[in-house]
Amino acid sequence: MSELSVNHLLGIKYITKEDIELIFETADQFKEVINRPIKKVPSLRDITIANLFFENSTRTRLSFELAEKRLSADVINFSASSSSVKKGETLVDTVNNILSMKVDIVVMRHPNPGAGIFLSKHVDASIVNAGDGAHEHPTQALLDCYSIRERLGSVAGKNVIIVGDILHSRVALSNIYALQTLGANVKVCGPKSLIPKYIHKLGVGVETNLRAALQWCDVANMLRVQNERMDISYFPSTREYTQQYGVTKSLLDSLDKEVIIMHPGPINRGVEITSDVADSKQAIILNQVENGVAIRMAVIYLLASKIKRDDSN
Amino acid sequence: MSQKVLLNSTEVNITLHRLACQLLENHTSFHNTVLIGMQPRGIFLARRLATMLEDVYKVNNLHLGHLDITFYRDDFRRSDKPLAANQTEINFIVEDKRVVLIDDVLFTGRSIRAALTALQSYGRPESVELLTLIDRRFSRHLPIQPDYRGRQVDAINNEKVKVCWLENDGEDAVYLINN
């Protein structure tokens, strides 16, 4: 089996364990490629990719763009703030206009959950979801699991805690799907107000005490508090949040084991983790960023290989 | 389907010794030479030759690498089968080295073309030579010829040459398979 079961990467929910393993095996090869003196392969010379970002992003957009360029694809970038979206154009119209310029793959971030799924039904291109509202962020979950696999050898059987703002997090949902598919045990930890009501339906445990959570886990994935998505107050103050759910070096040192610390970025230093934790050996935050490029190369490569060539014209 | 033995295990062994000696003639101490086996099937031949050079011909500090060319192939999205990548392992600098590319069968020459491009990602070698166990002449699509060849074979297009290795297939032999 060396082909994805899907033509789009819309979410982890829609792909299989075999797909994830294939993406990881392909990413292994790309990781070697991006550590060569010349970090570029010519595989996607005849593929054009549009990066459509209807929501702000630095890391993800750069990572996708770099991945695409390392595969020799042609890349066009589009951000909503400087586009016709402001003038009232619909999503399908915007994308169809871009596709009429012969684009094969669309990488899209959008504030509305399900935007990628909607688009995949209406336009003729492979869609990669780069984050849709509070729904999914599949490539982030893939690179998180890939980083765990790289550090601990495998994901199966590991205990992973996701700490912080679960309610507004697309990273959390995608991570839960991916980790469970790969056989990890997942719990979430955070203030009750930031944990979705029906989280147990996903088979995820809830822990409200951070120390107990860290004691249980092998890996802690620290999420950012997404102030921009909060229309009401979910906790009394940032200081109180930090006191209860912020990870400090002294807290980690007081445990009788070494917990791996991950963070999807951007970090609010001093809020969810302190600086000395972010910069410690236990943190694999920068490995996650490096792996992000390899994972995105693998996803795009595998999706591109499913696009049929049209030699008729 | 019928198959014919082109080389049996004794003949494979004799040919390997000859190829090793030809390499020795041109590279003597191998101090500036690297052997690179091509994934997936060329690595067996490369490993055999490297072991033979070290054990029988007492060459020291031999550099051996594996090169995967999947991402450099020119049939991406053209073939029906998806292209699965293999491991590349080149733990040395190729810059200014004399490279010997090693593959089991030379057919159209397209893999070698891809390998030459892939090799550039690791630096600028002083020279590149090609060693193949089987050379299927008259079937080239590109102007590529081996510098060291084990056996030349005239095979028509729907025939297939299969190279078996003891460590992988249970025997050393080369077959011509007719479908």
Short mmCIF file of C-alpha atoms in Angstrom, two decimals, chain A residues 26 33 102 124 166 171 195 215:
data_model
loop_
_atom_site.label_atom_id
_atom_site.label_comp_id
_atom_site.label_asym_id
_atom_site.label_seq_id
_atom_site.Cartn_x
_atom_site.Cartn_y
_atom_site.Cartn_z
CA THR A 26 7.30 9.36 3.21
CA VAL A 33 16.13 15.53 1.82
CA LYS A 102 -4.70 25.99 -13.70
CA ASP A 124 -11.93 20.49 -8.99
CA ILE A 166 -9.46 22.65 24.27
CA VAL A 171 -5.11 21.39 17.11
CA ILE A 195 -13.22 21.85 27.98
CA GLN A 215 2.42 12.58 36.47
#
